[in-house]
XYZ file of N, CA, C and O in Angstrom:
428
model
N -2.903 -0.618 -30.053
C -2.137 -1.702 -30.898
C -3.077 -2.548 -31.589
O -4.102 -3.016 -31.234
N -2.377 -2.998 -33.015
C -2.614 -3.975 -34.112
C -2.501 -5.330 -33.608
O -1.443 -5.563 -33.794
N -4.074 -6.080 -33.205
C -3.622 -7.596 -33.573
C -3.130 -8.002 -31.581
O -3.291 -6.957 -30.933
N -3.141 -8.922 -31.198
C -2.699 -9.537 -29.537
C -1.365 -9.228 -29.627
O -0.915 -8.857 -30.777
N -0.828 -9.597 -28.509
C 0.018 -9.364 -27.760
C 0.932 -10.613 -28.025
O 0.566 -11.656 -27.581
N 2.446 -10.874 -28.544
C 3.561 -11.691 -28.743
C 4.858 -11.687 -27.757
O 5.224 -10.601 -28.549
N 4.488 -12.121 -26.855
C 6.110 -12.104 -26.269
C 6.364 -13.372 -25.493
O 5.872 -14.511 -25.572
N 8.034 -12.883 -25.522
C 9.167 -14.124 -25.012
C 9.452 -13.845 -23.500
O 9.801 -12.763 -23.503
N 9.087 -15.374 -22.967
C 9.540 -14.999 -21.410
C 9.991 -16.338 -20.761
O 11.035 -17.090 -21.760
N 10.788 -16.241 -20.124
C 11.371 -16.996 -19.095
C 10.154 -17.701 -18.182
O 9.323 -17.069 -18.087
N 10.526 -18.352 -17.161
C 9.725 -18.859 -16.294
C 9.476 -18.477 -15.754
O 7.996 -18.743 -15.011
N 9.976 -17.055 -14.712
C 9.141 -16.267 -14.045
C 8.410 -15.165 -14.163
O 7.556 -15.570 -13.842
N 8.674 -14.548 -15.416
C 7.191 -14.065 -15.888
C 6.483 -14.924 -16.761
O 5.208 -14.701 -17.114
N 6.599 -16.484 -17.335
C 5.531 -16.988 -17.644
C 4.096 -16.941 -16.237
O 3.127 -16.898 -16.848
N 4.708 -17.655 -15.397
C 4.144 -17.621 -14.211
C 3.105 -16.204 -14.197
O 1.608 -16.619 -13.756
N 3.598 -14.992 -13.933
C 2.753 -13.950 -13.915
C 1.867 -13.628 -15.015
O 0.920 -13.195 -15.054
N 2.006 -14.180 -16.095
C 1.372 -13.884 -17.489
C 0.335 -14.686 -17.200
O -1.268 -14.409 -17.518
N 0.463 -16.076 -16.647
C -0.767 -17.128 -16.464
C -1.427 -16.537 -15.653
O -2.605 -16.546 -15.600
N -1.208 -15.890 -14.775
C -1.852 -15.470 -13.551
C -3.120 -14.474 -13.875
O -3.696 -14.313 -12.906
N -2.758 -13.749 -14.792
C -3.508 -12.751 -15.005
C -5.083 -13.147 -15.818
O -4.931 -14.151 -15.937
N -6.108 -11.517 -15.490
C -7.342 -12.374 -15.845
C -7.395 -12.414 -17.271
O -8.533 -12.499 -17.438
N -5.732 -11.816 -18.122
C -6.348 -12.291 -19.303
C -6.713 -13.470 -20.332
O -6.165 -14.246 -19.287
N -7.144 -13.541 -21.294
C -6.781 -14.846 -22.505
C -5.262 -14.946 -22.447
O -4.677 -13.825 -23.444
N -4.656 -15.944 -22.230
C -3.426 -16.097 -22.578
C -3.209 -17.812 -23.408
O -3.676 -18.720 -22.776
N -2.099 -17.664 -24.275
C -2.275 -18.664 -25.376
C -0.522 -19.400 -24.837
O 0.353 -17.821 -25.259
N -0.278 -19.946 -24.241
C 1.581 -20.305 -24.045
C 1.530 -21.614 -25.220
O 1.011 -22.404 -25.344
N 3.041 -20.802 -25.667
C 3.195 -21.639 -26.626
C 4.740 -22.289 -26.670
O 5.763 -21.820 -26.468
N 4.352 -23.140 -26.577
C 6.004 -23.925 -25.589
C 6.536 -24.725 -27.204
O 6.497 -25.339 -28.137
N 8.180 -23.843 -27.396
C 8.586 -24.432 -28.992
C 10.058 -24.284 -28.593
O 10.401 -24.607 -27.860
N 10.739 -24.865 -29.347
C 12.130 -24.704 -29.713
C 12.791 -24.705 -31.004
O 12.269 -24.754 -31.648
N 13.550 -23.629 -31.595
C 14.144 -23.330 -32.336
C 14.802 -24.808 -33.539
O 14.185 -24.413 -34.615
N 15.069 -25.497 -33.446
C 15.109 -26.889 -33.763
C 13.885 -27.899 -34.530
O 13.791 -28.461 -34.962
N 12.560 -27.576 -33.830
C 11.707 -27.940 -33.964
C 10.881 -27.534 -35.169
O 10.263 -26.427 -35.221
N 11.225 -28.121 -36.327
C 10.223 -27.748 -37.583
C 9.081 -27.412 -37.589
O 8.648 -26.335 -37.655
N 8.084 -28.470 -36.752
C 6.619 -28.186 -36.249
C 6.444 -26.952 -35.368
O 5.806 -26.432 -36.357
N 7.533 -26.453 -34.786
C 7.085 -25.565 -34.164
C 7.264 -23.988 -35.134
O 6.319 -23.308 -34.686
N 7.968 -24.115 -35.779
C 8.204 -22.846 -36.513
C 6.995 -23.273 -38.011
O 6.989 -21.556 -38.170
N 6.754 -24.227 -38.029
C 6.045 -24.117 -39.550
C 4.674 -23.318 -38.652
O 3.392 -22.535 -39.191
N 4.428 -23.418 -36.972
C 3.330 -22.945 -36.446
C 3.474 -21.498 -36.365
O 2.667 -20.866 -36.288
N 4.226 -20.872 -36.541
C 4.751 -19.293 -36.024
C 3.901 -18.675 -36.897
O 3.034 -17.510 -36.179
N 3.227 -18.961 -37.965
C 2.572 -17.846 -38.665
C 1.459 -18.198 -38.406
O 0.356 -17.235 -38.511
N 0.748 -19.251 -38.333
C -0.212 -19.247 -37.829
C -0.426 -18.367 -36.303
O -1.672 -17.965 -36.229
N 0.227 -18.518 -35.407
C 0.072 -17.563 -34.149
C 0.323 -16.490 -34.952
O -0.866 -15.433 -33.709
N 1.078 -16.104 -35.395
C 1.052 -14.208 -36.398
C -0.550 -14.088 -36.198
O -1.189 -12.921 -36.269
N -1.377 -15.003 -37.182
C -2.171 -14.966 -37.497
C -3.244 -14.574 -36.334
O -4.644 -14.057 -36.067
N -3.268 -15.477 -35.474
C -3.910 -15.848 -34.369
C -4.064 -14.040 -33.892
O -4.981 -13.898 -33.417
N -2.893 -13.954 -33.674
C -3.052 -12.272 -33.131
C -3.442 -11.141 -33.714
O -4.396 -10.433 -32.624
N -3.348 -11.430 -34.759
C -4.473 -10.376 -35.812
C -5.789 -10.755 -35.249
O -6.790 -9.672 -35.480
N -6.460 -12.020 -35.309
C -7.715 -12.482 -35.011
C -8.684 -11.887 -33.936
O -9.514 -12.145 -33.952
N -7.238 -11.979 -33.071
C -8.276 -12.184 -31.114
C -7.232 -11.273 -30.750
O -5.787 -11.033 -30.251
N -7.500 -9.730 -30.984
C -6.858 -8.481 -30.989
C -6.659 -8.545 -29.058
O -5.578 -8.355 -28.379
N -7.780 -9.327 -28.128
C -7.185 -9.663 -27.150
C -6.556 -10.536 -26.451
O -6.574 -10.323 -25.135
N -5.871 -11.437 -27.236
C -5.326 -12.369 -27.112
C -3.657 -12.334 -26.658
O -3.335 -11.226 -27.482
N -3.081 -12.768 -25.360
C -1.509 -12.392 -25.115
C -1.156 -13.773 -25.879
O -1.627 -14.745 -25.422
N -0.299 -13.324 -26.453
C 0.434 -14.996 -26.892
C 2.086 -15.179 -26.329
O 2.658 -14.285 -26.237
N 2.088 -16.056 -25.192
C 3.527 -15.956 -24.735
C 4.529 -17.165 -25.303
O 3.660 -18.044 -25.170
N 5.699 -17.048 -25.577
C 6.223 -18.196 -26.241
C 7.294 -18.118 -25.240
O 8.057 -17.839 -25.019
N 7.333 -19.675 -24.950
C 8.838 -20.087 -24.130
C 9.482 -21.081 -24.346
O 8.565 -21.707 -25.057
N 10.611 -20.532 -24.421
C 11.734 -21.904 -25.781
C 12.103 -22.711 -24.870
O 12.589 -22.633 -23.516
N 11.776 -23.915 -25.081
C 11.477 -25.289 -24.454
C 13.045 -25.696 -24.003
O 13.211 -26.737 -23.113
N 13.843 -25.368 -24.758
C 15.471 -25.929 -25.040
C 15.502 -24.878 -23.776
O 16.313 -25.785 -22.966
N 16.045 -23.638 -23.348
C 15.766 -22.782 -22.991
C 15.578 -23.209 -21.340
O 16.113 -22.756 -19.993
N 14.468 -23.508 -21.030
C 13.690 -24.019 -19.781
C 13.541 -25.053 -19.772
O 12.126 -25.386 -19.346
N 13.885 -26.605 -20.254
C 13.521 -27.575 -19.999
C 13.251 -27.741 -18.560
O 12.356 -29.276 -18.515
N 13.737 -27.132 -17.746
C 13.306 -27.796 -16.158
C 11.465 -27.271 -15.650
O 11.289 -27.750 -15.204
N 11.161 -26.584 -16.834
C 9.665 -26.149 -16.600
C 8.611 -27.043 -17.228
O 7.618 -27.345 -16.950
N 9.263 -28.145 -17.840
C 8.296 -28.618 -18.869
C 7.580 -29.991 -18.102
O 6.470 -29.446 -18.347
N 7.863 -30.258 -17.313
C 7.257 -31.222 -16.476
C 6.426 -30.159 -15.389
O 5.348 -31.252 -15.477
N 6.580 -29.345 -15.071
C 5.427 -28.608 -14.135
C 4.439 -28.264 -15.136
O 3.620 -28.039 -14.431
N 4.271 -28.075 -16.994
C 3.487 -27.376 -16.951
C 2.570 -28.590 -17.786
O 2.161 -28.590 -18.856
N 3.142 -29.599 -17.511
C 2.507 -30.822 -18.204
C 2.735 -31.368 -19.663
O 2.339 -31.325 -20.688
N 4.342 -30.436 -20.015
C 4.283 -30.518 -21.153
C 5.216 -31.806 -21.838
O 6.391 -32.388 -21.711
N 5.176 -32.650 -23.250
C 5.476 -33.830 -23.730
C 6.147 -34.214 -24.966
O 6.394 -35.026 -25.116
N 5.264 -32.675 -25.202
C 5.823 -33.028 -26.939
C 6.017 -31.547 -27.349
O 5.629 -30.739 -26.920
N 6.549 -30.967 -28.348
C 7.184 -29.874 -28.915
C 6.448 -29.515 -30.376
O 6.162 -30.526 -31.348
N 5.376 -28.983 -30.797
C 4.934 -28.105 -29.762
C 3.825 -27.984 -29.430
O 3.255 -28.888 -29.555
N 3.284 -27.693 -28.024
C 2.546 -27.892 -27.409
C 2.168 -26.159 -27.173
O 2.808 -25.034 -26.534
N 0.243 -25.851 -27.434
C 0.183 -25.275 -27.789
C -1.016 -25.189 -25.856
O -1.945 -26.031 -26.274
N -0.598 -24.182 -24.860
C -2.233 -24.366 -23.506
C -2.619 -22.781 -23.442
O -2.162 -21.652 -23.700
N -3.543 -22.591 -23.130
C -4.913 -21.789 -23.024
C -5.005 -21.388 -21.447
O -6.121 -22.767 -21.051
N -4.724 -20.412 -21.514
C -4.905 -20.062 -19.644
C -6.156 -18.478 -19.496
O -6.260 -18.128 -20.285
N -6.988 -19.047 -18.384
C -8.162 -17.479 -18.474
C -8.066 -17.775 -17.299
O -8.357 -18.653 -16.580
N -7.777 -16.423 -16.347
C -7.580 -16.002 -14.987
C -6.651 -16.919 -14.295
O -6.855 -17.855 -12.757
N -5.725 -17.877 -14.865
C -4.636 -18.250 -14.413
C -5.099 -20.130 -14.243
O -4.358 -20.873 -13.865
N -6.066 -20.595 -14.625
C -6.512 -21.641 -15.048
C -6.575 -22.069 -16.287
O -6.815 -20.927 -17.668
N -5.705 -23.278 -16.618
C -5.443 -24.372 -18.355
C -6.921 -24.614 -18.508
O -7.511 -25.420 -17.949
N -7.337 -24.281 -19.476
C -8.725 -24.219 -20.137
C -8.596 -25.000 -21.715
O -9.562 -26.168 -21.705
N -7.671 -25.381 -21.862
C -7.578 -26.352 -22.952
C -5.356 -26.552 -23.611
O -4.892 -25.687 -22.705
N -5.264 -27.428 -23.808
C -3.726 -27.501 -23.934
C -3.671 -28.518 -25.715
O -5.263 -29.611 -26.027
N -3.020 -28.191 -26.618
C -3.427 -28.717 -28.035
C -1.707 -29.374 -28.288
O -1.011 -28.245 -27.834
N -1.465 -30.342 -28.593
C 0.093 -30.642 -28.910
C 0.175 -31.258 -30.166
O -0.700 -31.434 -31.027
N 1.740 -30.538 -30.261
C 1.707 -31.315 -31.758
C 1.593 -30.182 -33.163
O 0.441 -29.139 -32.799
N 1.687 -30.155 -34.463
C 1.705 -28.943 -35.294
C -0.507 -29.451 -35.501
O -0.141 -30.228 -35.962
N -0.630 -28.398 -35.302
C -2.158 -28.464 -35.427
C -2.856 -27.490 -36.481
O -2.320 -26.496 -36.749
N -3.825 -27.926 -37.483
C -4.697 -26.987 -38.122
C -5.040 -25.410 -37.775
O -5.246 -25.181 -36.344
N -5.116 -24.268 -37.779
C -5.062 -23.040 -37.808
C -6.832 -22.944 -36.860
O -6.618 -22.476 -35.698
N -7.817 -23.480 -37.673
C -9.200 -23.540 -37.592
C -8.896 -24.148 -36.120
O -10.011 -24.128 -35.299
N -8.179 -25.615 -35.734
C -8.166 -25.771 -34.498
C -8.123 -25.353 -33.350
O -8.475 -24.853 -31.877
N -6.878 -24.472 -33.720
C -6.451 -23.331 -32.577
C -7.330 -22.374 -32.298
O -7.775 -22.022 -31.141
N -8.130 -22.124 -33.886
C -8.798 -20.655 -33.482
C -10.264 -21.021 -32.614
O -10.672 -20.346 -31.948
N -10.338 -22.188 -32.486
C -11.885 -22.684 -32.012
C -11.267 -22.782 -30.668
O -12.233 -22.759 -29.627
N -9.951 -23.038 -30.181
C -10.051 -23.711 -28.668
C -9.812 -22.025 -28.370
O -10.034 -22.050 -27.114
N -9.173 -20.938 -28.685
C -9.187 -19.614 -27.668
C -10.503 -19.295 -28.006
O -10.634 -18.683 -27.018
N -11.554 -19.160 -29.104
C -12.903 -18.802 -29.320
C -12.988 -19.496 -28.254
O -14.323 -19.160 -27.461
N -13.130 -20.841 -27.811
C -13.808 -21.594 -26.752
C -13.644 -20.814 -25.329
O -14.573 -20.387 -24.462
N -12.793 -20.425 -25.465
C -11.890 -20.265 -24.047
C -12.282 -18.285 -23.626
O -12.479 -18.288 -22.794
N -12.796 -17.986 -24.603
C -13.157 -16.431 -24.780
C -14.283 -16.097 -24.187
O -15.014 -17.003 -23.671
Protein backbone atom coordinates (compact mmCIF):
# COMPACT_ATOMS: atom_id res chain seq x y z
CA UNK A 1 0.00 0.00 0.00
CA UNK A 2 1.27 3.47 -0.83
CA UNK A 3 1.02 5.88 2.10
CA UNK A 4 -0.51 5.29 5.51
CA UNK A 5 -3.95 3.95 6.25
CA UNK A 6 -6.93 6.30 6.67
CA UNK A 7 -9.96 4.67 8.24
CA UNK A 8 -13.37 6.05 9.27
CA UNK A 9 -14.50 4.46 12.55
CA UNK A 10 -17.24 4.30 15.14
CA UNK A 11 -16.71 4.14 18.90
CA UNK A 12 -16.15 0.39 19.19
CA UNK A 13 -13.59 0.20 16.41
CA UNK A 14 -11.86 3.40 17.63
CA UNK A 15 -10.99 1.65 20.87
CA UNK A 16 -9.64 -1.39 18.99
CA UNK A 17 -7.45 0.76 16.74
CA UNK A 18 -6.01 2.69 19.69
CA UNK A 19 -5.08 -0.51 21.53
CA UNK A 20 -2.94 -1.71 18.62
CA UNK A 21 0.84 -1.54 18.87
CA UNK A 22 0.93 0.67 15.80
CA UNK A 23 1.25 4.43 15.73
CA UNK A 24 -2.29 5.82 15.43
CA UNK A 25 -3.48 9.37 14.83
CA UNK A 26 -7.14 9.96 15.69
CA UNK A 27 -8.87 12.86 13.93
CA UNK A 28 -12.00 14.03 15.77
CA UNK A 29 -13.85 16.07 13.14
CA UNK A 30 -17.31 17.06 11.87
CA UNK A 31 -18.69 17.86 8.42
CA UNK A 32 -19.88 21.32 9.54
CA UNK A 33 -16.41 22.20 10.89
CA UNK A 34 -14.55 24.38 8.34
CA UNK A 35 -11.14 23.99 10.07
CA UNK A 36 -11.66 20.20 10.03
CA UNK A 37 -12.26 20.28 6.28
CA UNK A 38 -9.22 22.53 5.81
CA UNK A 39 -7.03 19.97 7.60
CA UNK A 40 -8.12 17.03 5.42
CA UNK A 41 -5.44 17.64 2.72
CA UNK A 42 -2.80 17.85 5.46
CA UNK A 43 -3.87 14.45 6.79
CA UNK A 44 -3.71 13.02 3.27
CA UNK A 45 -0.16 14.36 2.98
CA UNK A 46 0.70 12.97 6.42
CA UNK A 47 -0.49 9.51 5.33
CA UNK A 48 1.90 9.67 2.37
CA UNK A 49 4.82 11.01 4.45
CA UNK A 50 4.39 8.37 7.21
CA UNK A 51 3.53 5.00 5.60
CA UNK A 52 3.48 3.27 9.00
CA UNK A 53 0.94 5.70 10.45
CA UNK A 54 -2.70 4.68 10.78
CA UNK A 55 -5.05 7.68 10.62
CA UNK A 56 -8.43 7.04 12.19
CA UNK A 57 -11.24 9.56 11.63
CA UNK A 58 -14.18 9.80 14.04
CA UNK A 59 -17.16 11.99 13.15
CA UNK A 60 -17.74 13.90 16.40
CA UNK A 61 -21.29 14.80 15.40
CA UNK A 62 -22.27 11.15 15.07
CA UNK A 63 -20.43 10.11 18.25
CA UNK A 64 -20.99 12.98 20.71
CA UNK A 65 -21.19 10.43 23.54
CA UNK A 66 -17.46 9.64 23.14
CA UNK A 67 -16.07 13.18 23.24
CA UNK A 68 -15.84 13.52 27.02
CA UNK A 69 -14.15 10.15 27.48
CA UNK A 70 -11.47 11.16 24.95
CA UNK A 71 -11.14 14.67 26.43
CA UNK A 72 -12.19 16.36 23.17
CA UNK A 73 -13.12 19.99 23.88
CA UNK A 74 -12.94 21.51 20.40
CA UNK A 75 -12.80 20.48 16.77
CA UNK A 76 -10.66 19.49 15.12
CA UNK A 77 -8.74 17.54 17.75
CA UNK A 78 -5.88 15.24 16.75
CA UNK A 79 -4.67 12.64 19.22
CA UNK A 80 -1.62 10.44 18.71
CA UNK A 81 -1.48 6.99 20.31
CA UNK A 82 1.27 4.42 20.53
CA UNK A 83 0.45 0.98 21.97
CA UNK A 84 -2.80 2.23 23.51
CA UNK A 85 -1.28 5.26 25.26
CA UNK A 86 -2.02 8.81 24.19
CA UNK A 87 1.32 10.50 23.59
CA UNK A 88 0.19 13.83 22.12
CA UNK A 89 -2.84 15.96 21.38
CA UNK A 90 -3.26 18.93 19.04
CA UNK A 91 -6.41 21.07 19.12
CA UNK A 92 -7.70 23.40 16.43
CA UNK A 93 -6.35 24.00 12.96
CA UNK A 94 -2.59 23.64 13.28
CA UNK A 95 0.16 23.91 10.66
CA UNK A 96 1.26 20.76 8.86
CA UNK A 97 4.76 21.05 10.28
CA UNK A 98 3.39 20.89 13.85
CA UNK A 99 1.48 17.69 13.07
CA UNK A 100 4.50 16.18 11.32
CA UNK A 101 6.76 16.93 14.31
CA UNK A 102 4.21 15.43 16.75
CA UNK A 103 3.99 12.21 14.71
CA UNK A 104 7.75 12.06 14.29
CA UNK A 105 8.22 12.54 18.05
CA UNK A 106 5.83 9.67 18.77
CA UNK A 107 7.47 7.31 16.25
